[in-house]
PDB file of C-alpha atoms in Angstrom:
ATOM      1  CA  UNK A   6      11.563 -10.579  -6.092  1.00 66.00           C
ATOM      2  CA  UNK A   7      12.650 -12.151  -2.594  1.00 64.00           C
ATOM      3  CA  UNK A   8      16.173 -11.443  -3.062  1.00 71.00           C
ATOM      4  CA  UNK A   9      15.498  -7.489  -4.756  1.00 76.00           C
ATOM      5  CA  UNK A  10      12.204  -7.011  -2.020  1.00 73.00           C
ATOM      6  CA  UNK A  11      15.133  -8.366   0.694  1.00 78.00           C
ATOM      7  CA  UNK A  12      17.215  -5.306  -0.470  1.00 87.00           C
ATOM      8  CA  UNK A  13      16.469  -2.275   2.366  1.00 90.00           C
ATOM      9  CA  UNK A  14      16.519   0.870  -0.316  1.00 91.00           C
ATOM     10  CA  UNK A  15      15.138  -1.201  -3.035  1.00 92.00           C
ATOM     11  CA  UNK A  16      11.355  -2.074  -1.354  1.00 93.00           C
ATOM     12  CA  UNK A  17      11.817   1.169   0.510  1.00 95.00           C
ATOM     13  CA  UNK A  18      12.032   3.189  -3.578  1.00 96.00           C
ATOM     14  CA  UNK A  19       8.966  -0.028  -4.856  1.00 96.00           C
ATOM     15  CA  UNK A  20       6.827   0.863  -2.090  1.00 96.00           C
ATOM     16  CA  UNK A  21       7.370   4.882  -2.525  1.00 97.00           C
ATOM     17  CA  UNK A  22       7.094   4.040  -6.523  1.00 97.00           C
ATOM     18  CA  UNK A  23       3.099   2.366  -5.745  1.00 97.00           C
ATOM     19  CA  UNK A  24       1.737   4.604  -3.744  1.00 96.00           C
ATOM     20  CA  UNK A  25       2.099   8.269  -5.035  1.00 96.00           C
ATOM     21  CA  UNK A  26      -0.431   7.369  -7.361  1.00 93.00           C
ATOM     22  CA  UNK A  27      -2.202   6.717  -4.368  1.00 91.00           C
ATOM     23  CA  UNK A  28      -2.221   9.425  -3.610  1.00 90.00           C
ATOM     24  CA  UNK A  29      -2.825  12.322  -7.269  1.00 90.00           C
ATOM     25  CA  UNK A  30      -5.302   9.508  -8.145  1.00 86.00           C
ATOM     26  CA  UNK A  31      -8.608  10.759  -5.755  1.00 83.00           C
ATOM     27  CA  UNK A  32      -8.340  14.196  -7.444  1.00 82.00           C
ATOM     28  CA  UNK A  33      -9.301  12.853 -10.654  1.00 79.00           C
ATOM     29  CA  UNK A  34     -12.110  10.940  -8.664  1.00 74.00           C
ATOM     30  CA  UNK A  35     -10.241   7.336  -8.005  1.00 74.00           C
ATOM     31  CA  UNK A  36     -12.415   6.761  -4.510  1.00 70.00           C
ATOM     32  CA  UNK A  37     -14.926   8.765  -5.041  1.00 66.00           C
ATOM     33  CA  UNK A  38     -18.842   7.187  -4.596  1.00 60.00           C
ATOM     34  CA  UNK A  39     -19.996   7.773  -7.301  1.00 59.00           C
ATOM     35  CA  UNK A  40     -17.135   5.448  -8.729  1.00 59.00           C
ATOM     36  CA  UNK A  41     -17.118   2.948  -6.400  1.00 59.00           C
ATOM     37  CA  UNK A  42     -21.295   2.210  -7.357  1.00 63.00           C
ATOM     38  CA  UNK A  43     -20.803   2.221 -10.825  1.00 61.00           C
ATOM     39  CA  UNK A  44     -17.883   0.253 -10.649  1.00 58.00           C
ATOM     40  CA  UNK A  45     -19.808  -2.015  -7.796  1.00 61.00           C
ATOM     41  CA  UNK A  46     -23.305  -2.015  -9.996  1.00 62.00           C
ATOM     42  CA  UNK A  47     -21.115  -3.215 -13.025  1.00 60.00           C
ATOM     43  CA  UNK A  48     -20.387   0.274 -14.921  1.00 57.00           C
ATOM     44  CA  UNK A  49     -18.509   0.306 -17.952  1.00 51.00           C
ATOM     45  CA  UNK A  50     -14.164  -0.586 -17.545  1.00 51.00           C
ATOM     46  CA  UNK A  51     -13.496   2.806 -19.717  1.00 50.00           C
ATOM     47  CA  UNK A  52     -15.655   4.793 -17.506  1.00 53.00           C
ATOM     48  CA  UNK A  53     -13.804   3.848 -14.501  1.00 70.00           C
ATOM     49  CA  UNK A  54      -9.775   3.819 -15.132  1.00 81.00           C
ATOM     50  CA  UNK A  55      -8.504   6.274 -12.270  1.00 84.00           C
ATOM     51  CA  UNK A  56      -9.682   3.744 -10.132  1.00 83.00           C
ATOM     52  CA  UNK A  57      -8.821   0.404 -11.534  1.00 86.00           C
ATOM     53  CA  UNK A  58      -5.169   2.357 -11.279  1.00 90.00           C
ATOM     54  CA  UNK A  59      -5.523   2.866  -7.840  1.00 90.00           C
ATOM     55  CA  UNK A  60      -6.888  -0.062  -6.755  1.00 91.00           C
ATOM     56  CA  UNK A  61      -3.971  -1.393  -8.772  1.00 93.00           C
ATOM     57  CA  UNK A  62      -1.401   0.535  -7.144  1.00 95.00           C
ATOM     58  CA  UNK A  63      -3.267  -0.854  -3.600  1.00 95.00           C
ATOM     59  CA  UNK A  64      -2.836  -4.587  -4.796  1.00 96.00           C
ATOM     60  CA  UNK A  65       0.366  -3.167  -5.663  1.00 97.00           C
ATOM     61  CA  UNK A  66       1.592  -2.359  -2.002  1.00 97.00           C
ATOM     62  CA  UNK A  67      -0.660  -5.767  -0.543  1.00 97.00           C
ATOM     63  CA  UNK A  68       2.274  -7.521  -2.691  1.00 96.00           C
ATOM     64  CA  UNK A  69       5.118  -6.022  -2.428  1.00 95.00           C
ATOM     65  CA  UNK A  70       4.649  -6.031   1.897  1.00 95.00           C
ATOM     66  CA  UNK A  71       3.357  -9.260   1.570  1.00 94.00           C
ATOM     67  CA  UNK A  72       6.881 -10.543  -0.450  1.00 93.00           C
ATOM     68  CA  UNK A  73       8.622  -8.293   2.418  1.00 93.00           C
ATOM     69  CA  UNK A  74       6.971  -9.672   5.532  1.00 92.00           C
ATOM     70  CA  UNK A  75       7.998 -13.116   3.935  1.00 91.00           C
ATOM     71  CA  UNK A  76      11.765 -12.470   3.744  1.00 90.00           C
ATOM     72  CA  UNK A  77      11.961 -10.949   6.386  1.00 90.00           C
ATOM     73  CA  UNK A  78       8.934 -13.219   9.489  1.00 89.00           C
ATOM     74  CA  UNK A  79       6.448 -10.131   9.294  1.00 91.00           C
ATOM     75  CA  UNK A  80       3.796 -11.249   7.364  1.00 91.00           C
ATOM     76  CA  UNK A  81       1.840  -9.034   9.369  1.00 94.00           C
ATOM     77  CA  UNK A  82       3.479  -6.446   7.836  1.00 95.00           C
ATOM     78  CA  UNK A  83       0.667  -7.169   4.644  1.00 96.00           C
ATOM     79  CA  UNK A  84      -2.235  -5.479   7.310  1.00 97.00           C
ATOM     80  CA  UNK A  85      -1.063  -2.286   6.647  1.00 97.00           C
ATOM     81  CA  UNK A  86      -1.452  -1.450   2.888  1.00 97.00           C
ATOM     82  CA  UNK A  87      -5.632  -3.725   3.783  1.00 97.00           C
ATOM     83  CA  UNK A  88      -5.642  -0.894   6.379  1.00 96.00           C
ATOM     84  CA  UNK A  89      -4.982   2.150   3.899  1.00 95.00           C
ATOM     85  CA  UNK A  90      -6.714   0.458   1.244  1.00 93.00           C
ATOM     86  CA  UNK A  91     -10.164   0.352   3.504  1.00 92.00           C
ATOM     87  CA  UNK A  92      -9.365   3.841   4.580  1.00 91.00           C
ATOM     88  CA  UNK A  93      -9.265   5.485   1.384  1.00 88.00           C
ATOM     89  CA  UNK A  94     -12.304   3.736  -0.181  1.00 85.00           C
ATOM     90  CA  UNK A  95     -15.095   3.000   2.312  1.00 86.00           C
ATOM     91  CA  UNK A  96     -16.971   5.797   2.442  1.00 81.00           C
ATOM     92  CA  UNK A  97     -16.722   8.004   5.318  1.00 83.00           C
ATOM     93  CA  UNK A  98     -13.588   6.875   6.272  1.00 85.00           C
ATOM     94  CA  UNK A  99     -12.168   8.330   3.260  1.00 77.00           C
ATOM     95  CA  UNK A 100     -13.201  11.739   5.029  1.00 80.00           C
ATOM     96  CA  UNK A 101     -10.581  10.785   7.861  1.00 86.00           C
ATOM     97  CA  UNK A 102      -7.524  12.600   7.536  1.00 85.00           C
ATOM     98  CA  UNK A 103      -4.350  10.644   7.352  1.00 91.00           C
ATOM     99  CA  UNK A 104      -4.682   7.668   8.264  1.00 94.00           C
ATOM    100  CA  UNK A 105      -3.428   5.782   4.970  1.00 94.00           C
ATOM    101  CA  UNK A 106      -1.072   8.152   5.253  1.00 95.00           C
ATOM    102  CA  UNK A 107       0.153   7.046   8.747  1.00 96.00           C
ATOM    103  CA  UNK A 108       0.031   2.854   7.599  1.00 96.00           C
ATOM    104  CA  UNK A 109       2.102   3.476   4.482  1.00 96.00           C
ATOM    105  CA  UNK A 110       4.678   4.610   6.956  1.00 96.00           C
ATOM    106  CA  UNK A 111       4.048   1.977   9.607  1.00 96.00           C
ATOM    107  CA  UNK A 112       4.191  -0.262   6.314  1.00 96.00           C
ATOM    108  CA  UNK A 113       7.656   1.114   5.607  1.00 96.00           C
ATOM    109  CA  UNK A 114       9.241   1.656   9.061  1.00 95.00           C
ATOM    110  CA  UNK A 115       8.164  -1.346  10.049  1.00 94.00           C
ATOM    111  CA  UNK A 116       9.649  -3.284   6.528  1.00 93.00           C
ATOM    112  CA  UNK A 117      12.859  -1.459   6.947  1.00 93.00           C
ATOM    113  CA  UNK A 118      13.007  -1.500  10.736  1.00 88.00           C
ATOM    114  CA  UNK A 119      11.947  -5.690  10.697  1.00 62.00           C
ATOM    115  CA  UNK A 120      15.466  -6.712   8.444  1.00 67.00           C
ATOM    116  CA  UNK A 121      17.360  -8.968  10.638  1.00 61.00           C
ATOM    117  CA  UNK A 122      20.390  -7.762  11.670  1.00 50.00           C
ATOM    118  CA  UNK A 123      23.287  -9.569  12.700  1.00 37.00           C
ATOM    119  CA  UNK A 124      24.116  -8.944  16.252  1.00 36.00           C
ATOM    120  CA  UNK A 125      27.456  -8.599  17.818  1.00 42.00           C
ATOM    121  CA  UNK A 126      28.661  -9.340  20.929  1.00 45.00           C
ATOM    122  CA  UNK A 127      31.892  -9.239  22.508  1.00 51.00           C
ATOM    123  CA  UNK A 128      32.479  -9.938  26.164  1.00 51.00           C
TER     124      UNK A 128
END
């Protein structure tokens, strides 16, 4: 996994694959207050599969950035998908537009820009 996520293109593609469902699933109610309430009150799992898939995708993004952050010595990279998840699921915060998008873009950009580069200095 480390070698795979060490590749910048693989990191970006994997991040995007897990990110896309987080934009589609809200149209099916995955981040609605009613879904979250049903889940937290012990509702039947079969009633909220889109919520579970949404959570799984965000956890996947967190795992991806955790590995990538460890590889490029920027473990704080994990904070961006965590903030995106908070702004996806917390009632009232999920009505603020573009915050999850900005968090995802920061994770991708800083995950790519944070890759170690060899610098050659000529005298």
